[in-house]
Amino acid sequence: MNILFVLAAILLLLMCMIGGKKGARSFFALFLNFGVFLITILFMTNTRIDPYIITLSACAVISYINLFFINEVNSTTKAAFLSSIITIVLLLLFIVLVTENTMIQGFGKEEIEELSVFSLYIGVDFVKIGASVIILSTIGAIIDTAMAISSPMREMFLHHPTINKKELFTFGINIGKDILGTSTNTLFFAFFGGYLALLIWFKDLSYSFGEILNSKIFSAEMITILCAGTGVALIIPITSVITAYFLVNTREKEKIN
């Protein structure tokens, strides 16, 4: 337990030294997000509430914490928040279709032995839980991408106040092109880093390449990565459009007044 406090203190010190007050808020936001996840899990066991509603509510709260609590309320965070919510809703509709057709919900045969002593009749729709897991795994990448596009667009607008919507939108898209590859690679390597033990286990079990691809555990994680990459790609034009519209319209309203 002592090492956890030491590492947390080191992280807090570095974040405060580099980020100042914003770094400190970012540190405490980690615990707030953790609390949101715990509350989400608690409500997921309540069969009277739809998991999709719980998931969307959790994503909205997480977006609020990571955007408004850390970076305060401004034109950048407003555009990023709205873009994130729209993307999450669209992505949820897509993920529901994918989850229902691929049937990745539930547990794979590799996990049955460990779970055999537990009852799986808990009254929860595992299809909805599977879709919710993918969404919650994606929200972080979506928020980061939205902020990474909205913030430079605002800087461009401040330095070039006469820029029009089309030029500002193109600027946002160009930024998105630069970060799209790195964002998707981050998701990809996060999977292989987190599931390296699983891949080694597959090797010890002498799984063929086809058996690995058809394994429910592997397929579920790969679908999560692909859906997360879809969300990252989708957030780029949405954020560019909303930010450009918001900034230019605000300028025009100020001219009228």
mmCIF file of C-alpha atoms in Angstrom:
data_model
loop_
_atom_site.group_PDB
_atom_site.id
_atom_site.type_symbol
_atom_site.label_atom_id
_atom_site.label_comp_id
_atom_site.label_asym_id
_atom_site.label_seq_id
_atom_site.Cartn_x
_atom_site.Cartn_y
_atom_site.Cartn_z
ATOM 1 C CA MET A 1 0.000 0.000 0.000
ATOM 2 C CA ASN A 2 2.884 2.388 0.781
ATOM 3 C CA ILE A 3 4.227 2.152 -2.768
ATOM 4 C CA LEU A 4 0.814 3.210 -4.098
ATOM 5 C CA PHE A 5 0.919 6.387 -2.038
ATOM 6 C CA VAL A 6 4.498 7.055 -3.102
ATOM 7 C CA LEU A 7 3.676 6.663 -6.784
ATOM 8 C CA ALA A 8 0.542 8.800 -6.396
ATOM 9 C CA ALA A 9 2.584 11.500 -4.655
ATOM 10 C CA ILE A 10 5.202 11.441 -7.421
ATOM 11 C CA LEU A 11 2.492 11.737 -10.048
ATOM 12 C CA LEU A 12 0.806 14.600 -8.185
ATOM 13 C CA LEU A 13 4.126 16.426 -7.768
ATOM 14 C CA LEU A 14 5.012 16.119 -11.445
ATOM 15 C CA MET A 15 1.544 17.136 -12.612
ATOM 16 C CA CYS A 16 1.584 20.193 -10.339
ATOM 17 C CA MET A 17 5.100 21.184 -11.395
ATOM 18 C CA ILE A 18 4.335 20.896 -15.100
ATOM 19 C CA GLY A 19 0.634 21.740 -15.255
ATOM 20 C CA GLY A 20 0.195 24.017 -12.242
ATOM 21 C CA LYS A 21 -3.401 24.327 -11.070
ATOM 22 C CA LYS A 22 -4.634 22.541 -14.176
ATOM 23 C CA GLY A 23 -2.267 19.661 -13.430
ATOM 24 C CA ALA A 24 -3.623 19.414 -9.883
ATOM 25 C CA ARG A 25 -7.189 19.376 -11.190
ATOM 26 C CA SER A 26 -6.194 16.668 -13.662
ATOM 27 C CA PHE A 27 -4.839 14.548 -10.817
ATOM 28 C CA PHE A 28 -8.025 14.815 -8.768
ATOM 29 C CA ALA A 29 -10.066 14.195 -11.913
ATOM 30 C CA LEU A 30 -8.579 10.684 -11.983
ATOM 31 C CA PHE A 31 -10.312 9.893 -8.692
ATOM 32 C CA LEU A 32 -13.534 11.534 -9.823
ATOM 33 C CA ASN A 33 -13.547 9.396 -12.957
ATOM 34 C CA PHE A 34 -12.842 6.313 -10.861
ATOM 35 C CA GLY A 35 -15.807 7.205 -8.683
ATOM 36 C CA VAL A 36 -18.020 7.558 -11.761
ATOM 37 C CA PHE A 37 -16.988 4.076 -12.898
ATOM 38 C CA LEU A 38 -17.791 2.589 -9.495
ATOM 39 C CA ILE A 39 -21.225 4.222 -9.474
ATOM 40 C CA THR A 40 -21.794 3.032 -13.065
ATOM 41 C CA ILE A 41 -21.002 -0.547 -12.077
ATOM 42 C CA LEU A 42 -23.363 -0.239 -9.113
ATOM 43 C CA PHE A 43 -26.234 0.925 -11.312
ATOM 44 C CA MET A 44 -25.466 -1.713 -13.960
ATOM 45 C CA THR A 45 -26.652 -4.395 -11.539
ATOM 46 C CA ASN A 46 -30.028 -2.668 -11.270
ATOM 47 C CA THR A 47 -32.233 -4.464 -13.778
ATOM 48 C CA ARG A 48 -34.832 -1.669 -13.736
ATOM 49 C CA ILE A 49 -32.488 0.823 -15.447
ATOM 50 C CA ASP A 50 -31.418 0.379 -19.064
ATOM 51 C CA PRO A 51 -27.599 -0.060 -19.310
ATOM 52 C CA TYR A 52 -27.523 2.241 -22.337
ATOM 53 C CA ILE A 53 -28.996 5.102 -20.314
ATOM 54 C CA ILE A 54 -26.473 4.454 -17.543
ATOM 55 C CA THR A 55 -23.631 4.387 -20.072
ATOM 56 C CA LEU A 56 -24.641 7.632 -21.785
ATOM 57 C CA SER A 57 -25.063 9.334 -18.406
ATOM 58 C CA ALA A 58 -21.637 8.102 -17.277
ATOM 59 C CA CYS A 59 -20.030 9.300 -20.533
ATOM 60 C CA ALA A 60 -21.640 12.728 -20.104
ATOM 61 C CA VAL A 61 -20.345 13.031 -16.523
ATOM 62 C CA ILE A 62 -16.854 11.834 -17.512
ATOM 63 C CA SER A 63 -16.790 14.312 -20.392
ATOM 64 C CA TYR A 64 -17.876 17.091 -18.031
ATOM 65 C CA ILE A 65 -15.127 16.234 -15.548
ATOM 66 C CA ASN A 66 -12.350 15.929 -18.125
ATOM 67 C CA LEU A 67 -13.342 19.034 -20.065
ATOM 68 C CA PHE A 68 -15.025 21.553 -17.770
ATOM 69 C CA PHE A 69 -13.500 20.613 -14.415
ATOM 70 C CA ILE A 70 -9.942 20.404 -15.746
ATOM 71 C CA ASN A 71 -9.996 23.080 -18.457
ATOM 72 C CA GLU A 72 -12.869 25.245 -17.175
ATOM 73 C CA VAL A 73 -15.828 26.427 -19.246
ATOM 74 C CA ASN A 74 -14.819 28.171 -22.475
ATOM 75 C CA SER A 75 -15.495 27.984 -26.193
ATOM 76 C CA THR A 76 -12.976 25.154 -26.627
ATOM 77 C CA THR A 77 -14.409 22.880 -23.958
ATOM 78 C CA LYS A 78 -18.007 23.629 -24.961
ATOM 79 C CA ALA A 79 -17.318 22.563 -28.559
ATOM 80 C CA ALA A 80 -15.361 19.492 -27.423
ATOM 81 C CA PHE A 81 -18.122 18.473 -24.985
ATOM 82 C CA LEU A 82 -20.902 18.762 -27.561
ATOM 83 C CA SER A 83 -18.807 16.913 -30.150
ATOM 84 C CA SER A 84 -18.041 14.107 -27.691
ATOM 85 C CA ILE A 85 -21.700 13.599 -26.759
ATOM 86 C CA ILE A 86 -22.829 13.529 -30.405
ATOM 87 C CA THR A 87 -20.065 11.065 -31.297
ATOM 88 C CA ILE A 88 -20.868 8.803 -28.343
ATOM 89 C CA VAL A 89 -24.557 8.637 -29.312
ATOM 90 C CA LEU A 90 -23.747 7.809 -32.941
ATOM 91 C CA LEU A 91 -21.092 5.313 -31.920
ATOM 92 C CA LEU A 92 -23.450 3.623 -29.462
ATOM 93 C CA LEU A 93 -25.967 2.986 -32.248
ATOM 94 C CA PHE A 94 -23.185 1.454 -34.339
ATOM 95 C CA ILE A 95 -21.783 -0.625 -31.479
ATOM 96 C CA VAL A 96 -25.220 -2.022 -30.598
ATOM 97 C CA LEU A 97 -25.551 -3.393 -34.141
ATOM 98 C CA VAL A 98 -22.017 -4.816 -34.055
ATOM 99 C CA THR A 99 -22.473 -6.440 -30.648
ATOM 100 C CA GLU A 100 -25.795 -8.041 -31.547
ATOM 101 C CA ASN A 101 -24.481 -9.463 -34.826
ATOM 102 C CA THR A 102 -21.074 -10.658 -33.620
ATOM 103 C CA MET A 103 -22.441 -12.085 -30.344
ATOM 104 C CA ILE A 104 -19.318 -11.188 -28.376
ATOM 105 C CA GLN A 105 -21.268 -10.683 -25.170
ATOM 106 C CA GLY A 106 -20.707 -12.966 -22.217
ATOM 107 C CA PHE A 107 -17.589 -15.011 -21.525
ATOM 108 C CA GLY A 108 -15.287 -17.125 -23.656
ATOM 109 C CA LYS A 109 -14.512 -20.777 -23.049
ATOM 110 C CA GLU A 110 -11.106 -19.805 -21.640
ATOM 111 C CA GLU A 111 -12.900 -18.066 -18.764
ATOM 112 C CA ILE A 112 -15.497 -20.739 -17.986
ATOM 113 C CA GLU A 113 -13.287 -22.721 -15.597
ATOM 114 C CA GLU A 114 -12.666 -19.690 -13.376
ATOM 115 C CA LEU A 115 -16.348 -18.666 -13.437
ATOM 116 C CA SER A 116 -17.850 -22.124 -13.043
ATOM 117 C CA VAL A 117 -18.418 -21.649 -9.311
ATOM 118 C CA PHE A 118 -20.516 -18.514 -9.906
ATOM 119 C CA SER A 119 -24.054 -18.177 -11.143
ATOM 120 C CA LEU A 120 -24.460 -16.310 -14.444
ATOM 121 C CA TYR A 121 -28.197 -15.846 -13.949
ATOM 122 C CA ILE A 122 -27.964 -12.317 -12.584
ATOM 123 C CA GLY A 123 -30.790 -10.821 -14.630
ATOM 124 C CA VAL A 124 -28.562 -8.554 -16.729
ATOM 125 C CA ASP A 125 -28.655 -8.276 -20.524
ATOM 126 C CA PHE A 126 -25.108 -9.203 -21.531
ATOM 127 C CA VAL A 127 -25.580 -7.790 -25.036
ATOM 128 C CA LYS A 128 -26.180 -4.335 -23.576
ATOM 129 C CA ILE A 129 -23.382 -4.799 -21.049
ATOM 130 C CA GLY A 130 -20.985 -5.729 -23.878
ATOM 131 C CA ALA A 131 -21.910 -2.600 -25.844
ATOM 132 C CA SER A 132 -21.558 -0.468 -22.714
ATOM 133 C CA VAL A 133 -18.077 -1.849 -22.036
ATOM 134 C CA ILE A 134 -16.945 -0.880 -25.548
ATOM 135 C CA ILE A 135 -18.359 2.638 -25.171
ATOM 136 C CA LEU A 136 -16.726 3.199 -21.787
ATOM 137 C CA SER A 137 -13.440 1.901 -23.217
ATOM 138 C CA THR A 138 -13.693 4.461 -26.010
ATOM 139 C CA ILE A 139 -14.759 7.622 -24.189
ATOM 140 C CA GLY A 140 -11.222 8.595 -23.139
ATOM 141 C CA ALA A 141 -9.827 8.503 -26.666
ATOM 142 C CA ILE A 142 -12.812 10.449 -27.993
ATOM 143 C CA ILE A 143 -12.487 13.234 -25.406
ATOM 144 C CA ASP A 144 -8.731 13.517 -25.985
ATOM 145 C CA THR A 145 -9.169 13.780 -29.744
ATOM 146 C CA ALA A 146 -11.962 16.338 -29.442
ATOM 147 C CA MET A 147 -9.837 18.538 -27.173
ATOM 148 C CA ALA A 148 -6.740 18.077 -29.345
ATOM 149 C CA ILE A 149 -8.651 19.446 -32.337
ATOM 150 C CA SER A 150 -10.796 22.115 -30.694
ATOM 151 C CA SER A 151 -7.951 23.803 -28.792
ATOM 152 C CA PRO A 152 -5.661 24.467 -31.828
ATOM 153 C CA MET A 153 -8.677 25.638 -33.830
ATOM 154 C CA ARG A 154 -9.404 28.229 -31.142
ATOM 155 C CA GLU A 155 -5.765 29.363 -31.209
ATOM 156 C CA MET A 156 -5.905 29.677 -34.990
ATOM 157 C CA PHE A 157 -9.096 31.711 -34.696
ATOM 158 C CA LEU A 158 -7.554 34.050 -32.112
ATOM 159 C CA HIS A 159 -4.483 34.689 -34.281
ATOM 160 C CA HIS A 160 -6.536 34.999 -37.488
ATOM 161 C CA PRO A 161 -9.878 36.522 -36.439
ATOM 162 C CA THR A 162 -11.012 37.045 -40.046
ATOM 163 C CA ILE A 163 -10.803 33.365 -40.947
ATOM 164 C CA ASN A 164 -14.035 31.874 -42.309
ATOM 165 C CA LYS A 165 -15.806 28.643 -41.403
ATOM 166 C CA LYS A 166 -14.488 26.639 -44.355
ATOM 167 C CA GLU A 167 -10.866 27.546 -43.688
ATOM 168 C CA LEU A 168 -11.234 26.861 -39.985
ATOM 169 C CA PHE A 169 -12.915 23.522 -40.696
ATOM 170 C CA THR A 170 -10.106 22.545 -43.079
ATOM 171 C CA PHE A 171 -7.567 23.454 -40.413
ATOM 172 C CA GLY A 172 -9.333 21.178 -37.924
ATOM 173 C CA ILE A 173 -9.438 18.305 -40.404
ATOM 174 C CA ASN A 174 -5.709 18.677 -41.088
ATOM 175 C CA ILE A 175 -4.996 18.478 -37.376
ATOM 176 C CA GLY A 176 -7.208 15.390 -37.191
ATOM 177 C CA LYS A 177 -5.237 13.728 -39.969
ATOM 178 C CA ASP A 178 -2.029 14.224 -37.991
ATOM 179 C CA ILE A 179 -3.362 12.666 -34.784
ATOM 180 C CA LEU A 180 -5.582 9.966 -36.277
ATOM 181 C CA GLY A 181 -2.775 7.484 -36.832
ATOM 182 C CA THR A 182 -1.164 8.003 -33.426
ATOM 183 C CA SER A 183 -4.507 7.764 -31.612
ATOM 184 C CA THR A 184 -5.476 4.476 -33.258
ATOM 185 C CA ASN A 185 -1.995 3.063 -32.672
ATOM 186 C CA THR A 186 -2.291 4.018 -28.993
ATOM 187 C CA LEU A 187 -5.498 1.987 -28.733
ATOM 188 C CA PHE A 188 -3.902 -0.913 -30.602
ATOM 189 C CA PHE A 189 -0.799 -1.128 -28.425
ATOM 190 C CA ALA A 190 -2.832 -0.598 -25.258
ATOM 191 C CA PHE A 191 -4.673 -3.824 -26.121
ATOM 192 C CA PHE A 192 -1.534 -5.844 -26.778
ATOM 193 C CA GLY A 193 0.137 -4.440 -23.688
ATOM 194 C CA GLY A 194 -2.825 -5.272 -21.483
ATOM 195 C CA TYR A 195 -3.454 -8.688 -23.026
ATOM 196 C CA LEU A 196 0.112 -9.862 -23.558
ATOM 197 C CA ALA A 197 -0.433 -12.617 -20.984
ATOM 198 C CA LEU A 198 -3.493 -13.785 -22.944
ATOM 199 C CA LEU A 199 -1.490 -14.009 -26.160
ATOM 200 C CA ILE A 200 1.228 -15.987 -24.370
ATOM 201 C CA TRP A 201 -1.481 -18.292 -23.024
ATOM 202 C CA PHE A 202 -2.788 -18.835 -26.542
ATOM 203 C CA LYS A 203 0.723 -19.852 -27.566
ATOM 204 C CA ASP A 204 1.055 -22.284 -24.654
ATOM 205 C CA LEU A 205 -2.310 -23.811 -25.630
ATOM 206 C CA SER A 206 -0.970 -24.254 -29.183
ATOM 207 C CA TYR A 207 -3.803 -22.216 -30.683
ATOM 208 C CA SER A 208 -3.650 -21.852 -34.433
ATOM 209 C CA PHE A 209 -3.968 -18.407 -36.003
ATOM 210 C CA GLY A 210 -7.569 -19.208 -36.956
ATOM 211 C CA GLU A 211 -8.434 -20.339 -33.421
ATOM 212 C CA ILE A 212 -7.033 -17.099 -32.010
ATOM 213 C CA LEU A 213 -9.089 -15.013 -34.416
ATOM 214 C CA ASN A 214 -12.237 -16.976 -33.546
ATOM 215 C CA SER A 215 -11.653 -16.816 -29.805
ATOM 216 C CA LYS A 216 -14.400 -14.753 -28.166
ATOM 217 C CA ILE A 217 -11.940 -12.970 -25.860
ATOM 218 C CA PHE A 218 -9.653 -11.945 -28.720
ATOM 219 C CA SER A 219 -12.541 -11.006 -31.010
ATOM 220 C CA ALA A 220 -14.193 -8.897 -28.326
ATOM 221 C CA GLU A 221 -11.011 -6.925 -27.703
ATOM 222 C CA MET A 222 -10.291 -6.444 -31.409
ATOM 223 C CA ILE A 223 -13.855 -5.223 -31.972
ATOM 224 C CA THR A 224 -13.366 -2.803 -29.075
ATOM 225 C CA ILE A 225 -10.221 -1.431 -30.740
ATOM 226 C CA LEU A 226 -11.922 -1.119 -34.126
ATOM 227 C CA CYS A 227 -14.963 0.606 -32.614
ATOM 228 C CA ALA A 228 -12.723 2.940 -30.641
ATOM 229 C CA GLY A 229 -10.819 3.746 -33.825
ATOM 230 C CA THR A 230 -14.143 4.425 -35.540
ATOM 231 C CA GLY A 231 -15.053 6.833 -32.757
ATOM 232 C CA VAL A 232 -11.699 8.626 -33.046
ATOM 233 C CA ALA A 233 -12.145 8.969 -36.807
ATOM 234 C CA LEU A 234 -15.749 10.151 -36.408
ATOM 235 C CA ILE A 235 -14.960 12.793 -33.783
ATOM 236 C CA ILE A 236 -12.553 14.614 -36.115
ATOM 237 C CA PRO A 237 -15.069 16.034 -38.645
ATOM 238 C CA ILE A 238 -17.738 16.491 -35.955
ATOM 239 C CA THR A 239 -15.427 18.553 -33.753
ATOM 240 C CA SER A 240 -14.131 20.519 -36.736
ATOM 241 C CA VAL A 241 -17.649 21.432 -37.862
ATOM 242 C CA ILE A 242 -18.972 22.343 -34.417
ATOM 243 C CA THR A 243 -15.894 24.328 -33.375
ATOM 244 C CA ALA A 244 -15.760 26.275 -36.643
ATOM 245 C CA TYR A 245 -19.479 27.033 -36.472
ATOM 246 C CA PHE A 246 -19.322 28.031 -32.816
ATOM 247 C CA LEU A 247 -16.281 30.344 -33.120
ATOM 248 C CA VAL A 248 -17.324 32.106 -36.323
ATOM 249 C CA ASN A 249 -20.933 32.581 -35.190
ATOM 250 C CA THR A 250 -19.740 34.021 -31.875
ATOM 251 C CA ARG A 251 -17.607 36.538 -33.779
ATOM 252 C CA GLU A 252 -20.494 37.565 -36.009
ATOM 253 C CA LYS A 253 -22.835 38.021 -33.045
ATOM 254 C CA GLU A 254 -20.273 40.239 -31.332
ATOM 255 C CA LYS A 255 -20.044 42.407 -34.499
ATOM 256 C CA ILE A 256 -23.828 42.819 -34.575
ATOM 257 C CA ASN A 257 -23.949 43.814 -30.925
#
